[in-house]
mmCIF file of C-alpha atoms in Angstrom:
data_model
loop_
_atom_site.group_PDB
_atom_site.id
_atom_site.type_symbol
_atom_site.label_atom_id
_atom_site.label_comp_id
_atom_site.label_asym_id
_atom_site.label_seq_id
_atom_site.Cartn_x
_atom_site.Cartn_y
_atom_site.Cartn_z
ATOM 1 C CA MET A 1 16.105 57.190 139.835
ATOM 2 C CA ASN A 2 18.064 60.407 139.533
ATOM 3 C CA HIS A 3 16.194 63.121 137.681
ATOM 4 C CA GLY A 4 18.665 65.929 138.241
ATOM 5 C CA PRO A 5 19.390 68.381 135.474
ATOM 6 C CA ARG A 6 21.637 67.133 132.720
ATOM 7 C CA ASN A 7 24.729 69.028 131.713
ATOM 8 C CA PHE A 8 24.308 72.300 129.844
ATOM 9 C CA VAL A 9 26.037 72.086 126.456
ATOM 10 C CA GLN A 10 27.306 75.553 125.471
ATOM 11 C CA GLU A 11 28.158 74.493 121.920
ATOM 12 C CA GLU A 12 24.558 73.408 121.227
ATOM 13 C CA TYR A 13 23.192 76.562 122.812
ATOM 14 C CA ASP A 14 25.442 78.801 120.727
ATOM 15 C CA LYS A 15 24.622 76.998 117.509
ATOM 16 C CA TYR A 16 20.854 76.543 117.833
ATOM 17 C CA ASP A 17 19.116 78.134 120.813
ATOM 18 C CA ALA A 18 20.470 81.646 120.315
ATOM 19 C CA LYS A 19 19.113 81.665 116.747
ATOM 20 C CA ALA A 20 15.702 80.388 117.856
ATOM 21 C CA LYS A 21 15.577 82.981 120.607
ATOM 22 C CA ARG A 22 16.328 85.748 118.095
ATOM 23 C CA LEU A 23 13.594 84.477 115.750
ATOM 24 C CA LEU A 24 11.043 84.447 118.576
ATOM 25 C CA ILE A 25 12.019 87.945 119.736
ATOM 26 C CA ASP A 26 11.599 89.280 116.180
ATOM 27 C CA HIS A 27 8.200 87.564 115.891
ATOM 28 C CA LEU A 28 7.017 88.890 119.269
ATOM 29 C CA VAL A 29 8.032 92.444 118.341
ATOM 30 C CA VAL A 30 6.063 92.189 115.080
ATOM 31 C CA LYS A 31 3.065 91.026 117.165
ATOM 32 C CA GLY A 32 3.314 94.152 119.339
ATOM 33 C CA HIS A 33 5.350 92.898 122.298
ATOM 34 C CA ASN A 34 7.982 95.016 124.003
ATOM 35 C CA ILE A 35 10.965 92.902 125.032
ATOM 36 C CA ILE A 36 11.744 93.463 128.711
ATOM 37 C CA ASN A 37 14.566 90.958 129.081
ATOM 38 C CA SER A 38 16.330 88.425 126.890
ATOM 39 C CA GLU A 39 19.675 88.231 128.665
ATOM 40 C CA GLU A 40 20.981 84.808 129.692
ATOM 41 C CA ASN A 41 20.388 84.751 133.444
ATOM 42 C CA TYR A 42 19.152 81.188 134.153
ATOM 43 C CA TYR A 43 15.656 82.592 134.445
ATOM 44 C CA HIS A 44 13.139 82.679 131.594
ATOM 45 C CA ASP A 45 14.754 83.124 128.180
ATOM 46 C CA ILE A 46 12.512 86.002 127.149
ATOM 47 C CA VAL A 47 10.242 88.327 129.090
ATOM 48 C CA SER A 48 7.949 90.586 127.087
ATOM 49 C CA ASN A 49 5.070 92.927 127.727
ATOM 50 C CA LYS A 50 2.045 93.552 125.578
ATOM 51 C CA ASP A 51 -0.862 95.755 126.566
ATOM 52 C CA GLY A 52 0.331 95.879 130.175
ATOM 53 C CA VAL A 53 0.627 92.103 130.555
ATOM 54 C CA ASP A 54 4.006 90.401 131.098
ATOM 55 C CA TYR A 55 4.706 87.186 129.174
ATOM 56 C CA PHE A 56 7.469 84.690 129.940
ATOM 57 C CA PHE A 57 9.020 82.293 127.403
ATOM 58 C CA GLU A 58 11.430 79.368 127.378
ATOM 59 C CA VAL A 59 12.936 78.547 123.984
ATOM 60 C CA GLU A 60 14.415 75.266 122.762
ATOM 61 C CA VAL A 61 15.229 73.692 119.418
ATOM 62 C CA LYS A 62 14.144 70.254 118.249
ATOM 63 C CA LEU A 63 16.789 68.775 115.985
ATOM 64 C CA ASN A 64 16.212 66.099 113.350
ATOM 65 C CA VAL A 65 12.429 66.333 113.666
ATOM 66 C CA PRO A 66 11.175 68.648 110.925
ATOM 67 C CA PHE A 67 7.668 70.030 111.426
ATOM 68 C CA SER A 68 5.607 73.022 110.422
ATOM 69 C CA SER A 69 2.165 72.076 111.720
ATOM 70 C CA MET A 70 0.347 69.696 114.006
ATOM 71 C CA LYS A 71 -0.548 67.668 110.931
ATOM 72 C CA ASN A 72 3.071 66.905 110.039
ATOM 73 C CA PHE A 73 4.463 66.734 113.575
ATOM 74 C CA PRO A 74 5.607 63.088 113.579
ATOM 75 C CA TYR A 75 4.529 62.121 117.106
ATOM 76 C CA GLU A 76 1.227 62.040 118.966
ATOM 77 C CA THR A 77 2.788 63.862 121.908
ATOM 78 C CA VAL A 78 5.282 66.697 122.342
ATOM 79 C CA SER A 79 8.054 66.085 124.889
ATOM 80 C CA PHE A 80 8.877 68.934 127.256
ATOM 81 C CA THR A 81 11.766 68.597 129.681
ATOM 82 C CA GLY A 82 11.163 68.418 133.401
ATOM 83 C CA ARG A 83 14.235 70.632 133.925
ATOM 84 C CA LYS A 84 12.033 73.672 133.292
ATOM 85 C CA LEU A 85 9.649 72.815 136.141
ATOM 86 C CA ARG A 86 11.707 75.072 138.436
ATOM 87 C CA LEU A 87 10.832 78.031 136.190
ATOM 88 C CA HIS A 88 7.161 77.067 136.171
ATOM 89 C CA ASN A 89 7.272 77.196 139.961
ATOM 90 C CA ILE A 90 8.705 80.745 139.780
ATOM 91 C CA LYS A 91 6.478 82.157 137.040
ATOM 92 C CA LEU A 92 4.151 80.486 134.536
ATOM 93 C CA PHE A 93 5.495 80.617 130.983
ATOM 94 C CA PHE A 94 5.091 79.600 127.370
ATOM 95 C CA TYR A 95 7.411 76.755 126.387
ATOM 96 C CA VAL A 96 8.479 77.214 122.765
ATOM 97 C CA ILE A 97 10.112 74.523 120.628
ATOM 98 C CA PHE A 98 11.578 75.598 117.288
ATOM 99 C CA CYS A 99 12.248 73.657 114.121
ATOM 100 C CA LEU A 100 14.945 75.725 112.423
ATOM 101 C CA ASP A 101 14.722 73.607 109.256
ATOM 102 C CA THR A 102 11.178 74.834 108.567
ATOM 103 C CA ASN A 103 11.194 78.182 110.430
ATOM 104 C CA ALA A 104 8.272 76.972 112.512
ATOM 105 C CA TYR A 105 7.661 76.600 116.203
ATOM 106 C CA LEU A 106 5.162 75.102 118.552
ATOM 107 C CA TYR A 107 4.266 76.351 121.994
ATOM 108 C CA CYS A 108 2.344 75.268 125.041
ATOM 109 C CA HIS A 109 1.671 76.938 128.385
ATOM 110 C CA SER A 110 3.536 75.540 131.386
ATOM 111 C CA ASN A 111 0.232 75.146 133.261
ATOM 112 C CA ARG A 112 -0.785 72.555 130.688
ATOM 113 C CA ILE A 113 2.622 70.866 130.478
ATOM 114 C CA TYR A 114 3.518 70.257 134.111
ATOM 115 C CA ASP A 115 0.683 67.899 134.916
ATOM 116 C CA GLU A 116 1.827 64.599 136.427
ATOM 117 C CA ARG A 117 -0.500 62.716 134.047
ATOM 118 C CA TYR A 118 1.997 63.568 131.313
ATOM 119 C CA ALA A 119 5.190 62.783 133.259
ATOM 120 C CA LYS A 120 7.448 59.979 131.991
ATOM 121 C CA ASP A 121 10.912 58.804 132.991
ATOM 122 C CA VAL A 122 13.058 58.722 129.863
ATOM 123 C CA VAL A 123 16.590 57.478 129.228
ATOM 124 C CA ILE A 124 18.598 60.068 127.266
ATOM 125 C CA ASN A 125 21.446 58.748 125.155
ATOM 126 C CA SER A 126 22.609 61.468 122.791
ATOM 127 C CA LYS A 127 26.034 62.660 121.714
ATOM 128 C CA ASN A 128 26.267 65.272 124.463
ATOM 129 C CA ARG A 129 23.824 64.031 127.078
ATOM 130 C CA LYS A 130 23.243 60.733 128.795
ATOM 131 C CA GLY A 131 21.153 59.618 131.742
ATOM 132 C CA MET A 132 17.633 59.580 133.106
ATOM 133 C CA ASP A 133 15.344 62.571 132.681
ATOM 134 C CA LYS A 134 11.766 63.340 133.531
ATOM 135 C CA MET A 135 9.835 64.432 130.466
ATOM 136 C CA TYR A 136 6.288 65.638 130.113
ATOM 137 C CA ARG A 137 4.608 64.206 127.023
ATOM 138 C CA VAL A 138 1.698 66.431 126.144
ATOM 139 C CA PRO A 139 -0.775 65.519 123.378
ATOM 140 C CA LYS A 140 0.117 67.628 120.361
ATOM 141 C CA GLU A 141 -3.481 68.838 120.155
ATOM 142 C CA PHE A 142 -2.789 70.967 123.236
ATOM 143 C CA CYS A 143 0.039 72.795 121.452
ATOM 144 C CA ASN A 144 -0.134 75.714 119.044
ATOM 145 C CA PHE A 145 1.909 75.621 115.843
ATOM 146 C CA VAL A 146 3.276 78.745 114.123
ATOM 147 C CA ILE A 147 5.113 79.213 110.807
ATOM 148 C CA LEU A 148 7.231 82.354 110.570
#
């Protein structure tokens, strides 16, 4: 089965991901991070530094699945795309998934996510994307939930 990256959809990125990225940057700054890079460069979405330690983040938005905590997250697992495995192989990172409806996000470290025990082949059939993808379905208990 082909597990190549699906097409990038600029319209979705412009509408959702840029807003989520801005929200995370603002939250990181409040928490004492200095933003090193947040330019779109097909590398990690955000690179910050706090107390001499660099942190790397990937940001996505989950549509039509409102959540604000582990308790009301509607699934037992959180699905993380296998497309980000290439970034994990470059530099470990925090994978952040926003719910813009509730101004909340969840995050998990890529070391936890990219474990073959969690890998699943999934058929994607959405408005803008179709095909087979490899997803990593991590128990939601291994994720942290944050309300802004």
